[in-house]
Coordinates of C-alpha atoms and ligand atoms in Angstrom, one line a residue:
M193 CA 97.1 82.0 133.4
Q194 CA 95.4 84.9 135.3
D195 CA 95.5 88.6 135.0
S196 CA 95.7 90.7 138.2
Y197 CA 96.1 94.2 139.6
K198 CA 99.8 93.4 140.0
Y199 CA 100.2 92.8 136.3
Q200 CA 98.1 95.7 135.4
G201 CA 100.3 97.9 137.5
M202 CA 103.4 96.4 135.8
R203 CA 101.7 97.3 132.4
R204 CA 101.2 100.9 133.4
Q205 CA 104.9 101.1 134.3
L206 CA 105.8 99.6 130.9
I207 CA 103.6 102.3 129.2
K208 CA 105.6 105.0 131.1
E209 CA 108.8 103.4 129.9
L210 CA 107.6 103.2 126.2
S211 CA 106.4 106.7 126.3
E212 CA 109.9 107.9 127.7
K213 CA 111.6 106.0 125.0
G214 CA 109.6 108.0 122.4
I215 CA 106.4 106.1 121.6
K216 CA 103.9 109.0 121.1
S217 CA 100.6 107.4 119.9
Q218 CA 98.2 107.2 122.8
Q219 CA 96.2 104.6 121.0
V220 CA 99.3 102.4 120.7
L221 CA 100.1 102.9 124.4
M222 CA 96.5 102.1 125.4
C223 CA 96.9 98.7 123.7
F224 CA 99.8 97.9 126.0
E225 CA 97.7 98.7 128.9
V226 CA 95.1 96.1 127.8
V227 CA 97.0 93.1 126.4
P228 CA 98.4 90.8 129.1
R229 CA 101.9 90.1 127.7
H230 CA 102.5 87.4 130.4
F231 CA 100.0 85.2 128.7
F232 CA 102.3 84.9 125.7
L233 CA 105.3 83.8 127.7
D234 CA 106.4 80.7 129.6
N235 CA 105.3 80.8 133.2
V236 CA 108.9 81.2 134.5
F237 CA 109.1 84.6 132.7
A238 CA 105.8 85.9 134.0
E239 CA 107.3 88.3 136.6
Q240 CA 109.6 89.9 133.9
A241 CA 106.8 90.0 131.2
Y242 CA 106.5 93.8 131.4
S243 CA 110.3 94.6 131.2
N244 CA 111.5 95.8 127.9
I245 CA 113.0 92.4 127.1
A246 CA 112.8 89.8 124.4
F247 CA 112.2 86.1 125.5
Q248 CA 112.5 82.7 124.0
I249 CA 109.1 81.4 122.9
G250 CA 110.2 77.9 121.6
A251 CA 111.4 76.6 118.2
G252 CA 114.5 78.9 118.6
Q253 CA 112.4 82.1 118.1
T254 CA 111.8 85.1 120.3
I255 CA 108.9 87.4 121.2
S256 CA 110.0 91.0 120.2
H257 CA 110.8 93.7 122.8
P258 CA 107.7 95.6 123.8
Y259 CA 109.4 98.8 122.4
T260 CA 109.9 97.1 119.0
V261 CA 106.2 96.0 118.9
A262 CA 105.2 99.5 119.9
F263 CA 107.5 101.1 117.4
Q264 CA 106.4 99.0 114.4
T265 CA 102.7 99.5 115.3
E266 CA 103.1 103.3 115.5
L267 CA 104.9 103.3 112.1
L268 CA 101.8 101.5 110.6
N269 CA 99.5 104.3 111.5
I270 CA 96.5 102.0 111.8
K271 CA 93.0 103.1 111.2
K272 CA 90.0 101.1 112.5
G273 CA 88.9 98.4 110.1
E274 CA 92.0 98.3 108.0
S275 CA 93.2 94.9 106.9
I276 CA 96.7 94.0 108.0
L277 CA 98.9 91.1 107.2
E278 CA 101.6 90.1 109.6
I279 CA 104.5 87.9 108.8
G280 CA 105.9 85.9 111.8
T281 CA 103.1 85.4 114.3
G282 CA 105.5 84.0 116.8
S283 CA 103.9 84.3 120.3
G284 CA 100.9 86.1 119.0
F285 CA 101.6 89.3 121.1
Q286 CA 102.1 91.6 118.1
T287 CA 99.0 90.1 116.6
S288 CA 96.9 90.9 119.6
I289 CA 98.1 94.5 119.6
L290 CA 97.1 94.9 116.0
C291 CA 93.7 93.5 116.9
E292 CA 93.4 96.0 119.9
M293 CA 94.1 98.8 117.3
G294 CA 90.9 97.8 115.6
A295 CA 92.4 96.2 112.5
K296 CA 91.3 93.1 110.7
V297 CA 94.3 90.9 111.2
F298 CA 95.8 88.1 109.2
S299 CA 99.1 86.5 110.4
I300 CA 101.4 83.8 109.0
E301 CA 103.8 81.7 111.0
R302 CA 106.2 79.0 109.5
H303 CA 106.5 77.0 112.8
K304 CA 103.5 74.8 113.4
E305 CA 104.2 74.5 117.1
L306 CA 104.2 78.4 117.4
H307 CA 101.2 78.7 115.2
L308 CA 99.1 76.4 117.3
K309 CA 100.2 77.9 120.5
A310 CA 99.4 81.4 119.4
K311 CA 96.1 80.3 118.1
N312 CA 95.2 78.9 121.5
I313 CA 96.1 82.0 123.4
L314 CA 94.5 84.4 120.9
R315 CA 91.2 82.3 121.0
H316 CA 91.4 82.3 124.8
L317 CA 91.7 86.1 124.9
K318 CA 88.9 86.3 122.3
Y319 CA 90.8 88.1 119.6
N320 CA 89.1 87.5 116.2
C321 CA 91.9 87.2 113.7
R322 CA 93.0 84.8 111.0
L323 CA 96.1 82.8 111.8
S324 CA 97.8 80.8 109.0
F325 CA 100.5 78.2 109.1
G326 CA 102.8 78.6 106.0
D327 CA 105.5 80.5 104.3
G328 CA 105.0 84.3 104.7
Y329 CA 106.9 84.9 101.5
K330 CA 103.8 83.8 99.7
G331 CA 101.5 86.0 101.6
L332 CA 97.8 85.4 101.5
P333 CA 96.7 86.0 97.9
S334 CA 93.1 85.0 98.6
F335 CA 92.7 87.9 101.2
A336 CA 94.8 90.5 99.3
P337 CA 95.2 93.3 98.8
F338 CA 96.0 94.5 102.3
D339 CA 96.0 98.2 103.6
K340 CA 99.2 97.4 105.7
I341 CA 101.8 94.6 106.0
I342 CA 104.1 94.2 109.0
I343 CA 107.0 91.9 109.0
T344 CA 108.3 90.8 112.4
C345 CA 111.4 88.9 111.2
G346 CA 114.6 90.2 109.5
A347 CA 114.2 90.0 105.7
P348 CA 117.1 90.0 103.3
D349 CA 115.1 92.2 100.9
V350 CA 111.5 93.4 100.3
P351 CA 109.6 90.2 99.3
E352 CA 108.2 91.1 95.9
E353 CA 105.0 88.9 96.3
L354 CA 104.2 90.8 99.5
L355 CA 104.5 94.2 97.8
N356 CA 102.1 92.9 95.1
Q357 CA 99.6 92.1 97.9
L358 CA 99.8 95.6 99.2
K359 CA 97.1 98.2 98.1
V360 CA 98.3 101.3 96.3
G361 CA 98.6 103.9 99.0
G362 CA 99.4 101.0 101.4
V363 CA 102.3 100.8 103.9
M364 CA 104.8 98.0 104.7
V365 CA 106.9 98.0 107.8
I366 CA 109.9 95.7 107.4
P367 CA 113.2 95.2 109.1
I368 CA 115.8 94.6 106.3
G369 CA 119.2 93.1 106.7
E370 CA 120.8 89.7 106.6
G371 CA 123.2 89.8 109.6
E372 CA 122.3 90.1 113.3
E373 CA 120.9 93.6 112.9
Q374 CA 118.4 95.1 110.5
L375 CA 117.3 98.6 109.4
M376 CA 113.6 99.3 110.0
K377 CA 112.1 100.6 106.9
R378 CA 108.6 102.0 106.1
I379 CA 107.6 101.4 102.4
T380 CA 104.7 103.2 101.0
K381 CA 103.4 101.9 97.7
V382 CA 102.7 105.2 95.9
S383 CA 101.6 103.7 92.6
E384 CA 101.4 100.2 91.1
H385 CA 105.2 100.4 90.3
E386 CA 106.6 103.0 92.6
V387 CA 107.5 102.9 96.3
E388 CA 108.7 105.5 98.8
I389 CA 111.2 104.2 101.5
E390 CA 111.8 105.8 104.9
D391 CA 114.5 104.6 107.4
F392 CA 113.9 104.2 111.1
G393 CA 117.2 102.9 112.7
V394 CA 118.6 99.6 113.8
F395 CA 116.7 96.7 115.3
K396 CA 117.4 93.0 116.0
F397 CA 115.1 90.2 114.7
V398 CA 115.3 86.5 114.0
P399 CA 115.6 85.9 110.2
M400 CA 112.8 85.6 107.7
L401 CA 113.4 82.3 106.1
E402 CA 112.0 81.2 102.7
N403 CA 110.6 77.7 102.1
K404 CA 111.3 76.5 105.6
V405 CA 107.8 75.6 106.8
K406 CA 107.9 73.1 109.7
Ligands
LIG1185 N1 105.5 88.9 116.1 C1 106.1 88.0 117.0 C2 107.6 87.9 116.7 C3 108.1 86.5 116.7 S1 109.8 86.4 116.0 C4 105.9 88.1 118.4 O1 105.2 89.1 118.8 O2 106.1 87.3 119.2 C5 109.5 86.2 114.3 C6 108.8 85.0 113.8 O3 108.8 85.0 112.4 C7 109.3 83.6 114.3 O4 108.3 83.0 115.0 C8 109.6 82.9 113.0 O5 109.4 81.5 113.0 C9 108.7 83.6 111.9 N2 109.2 83.5 110.5 C10 110.4 83.6 110.1 N3 110.4 83.4 108.6 C11 109.0 83.2 108.4 C12 108.4 83.0 107.1 N4 109.0 82.9 106.0 N5 107.0 82.9 107.2 C13 106.3 83.0 108.4 N6 106.9 83.1 109.5 C14 108.3 83.3 109.5

């Protein structure tokens, strides 16, 4: 897979679209200028890689819409050097955006096939992050607590164990809902036993499944 002026031009067009749709953070938009999304997709989709579309990535899963990735990243309010746990590596595209934001990134995927594929691409693109194969519900206790946690699949509820692995003052961005649609929530852990919850509208994700590692 190669990058080219053509794809760079398509990325600039996408940034314009994301900005028109309401993404304000220049830092987030800059990341979309740098990361070659077509590397994360099947060759046949390369020409559409910079449209605001979700694609199949294998194992019945999808890469999120660029707008959704930008929106969740913006909600996280990332500062350089923060440690971030992502649940649902999928293609690895969101992971690479988090790396571009300057975070120390940890990501978990329950499908081995996707985990290995993402590992290859991210290594090829020279992103230094830690990808784990396993059940995201368990988090990564040995690297906790995290400054931020991002869930990129639809969770029925806030996973208690993940909340435990969030720092006090930390933020979790999570789509909640069991059906086809979820409500995007930003949860701030204000003290060891208290959270503040903000709502950010309806999105569509594949489900976050517990104990289904394969
Ligand atoms: N961030 C991804 C989105 C992929 S879709 C991207 O940018 O491409 C969500 C992913 O979450 C799927 O790959 C799915 O397999 C994974 N997933 C669902 N439940 C999970 C769980 N309990 N633990 C880890 N990954 C999970």
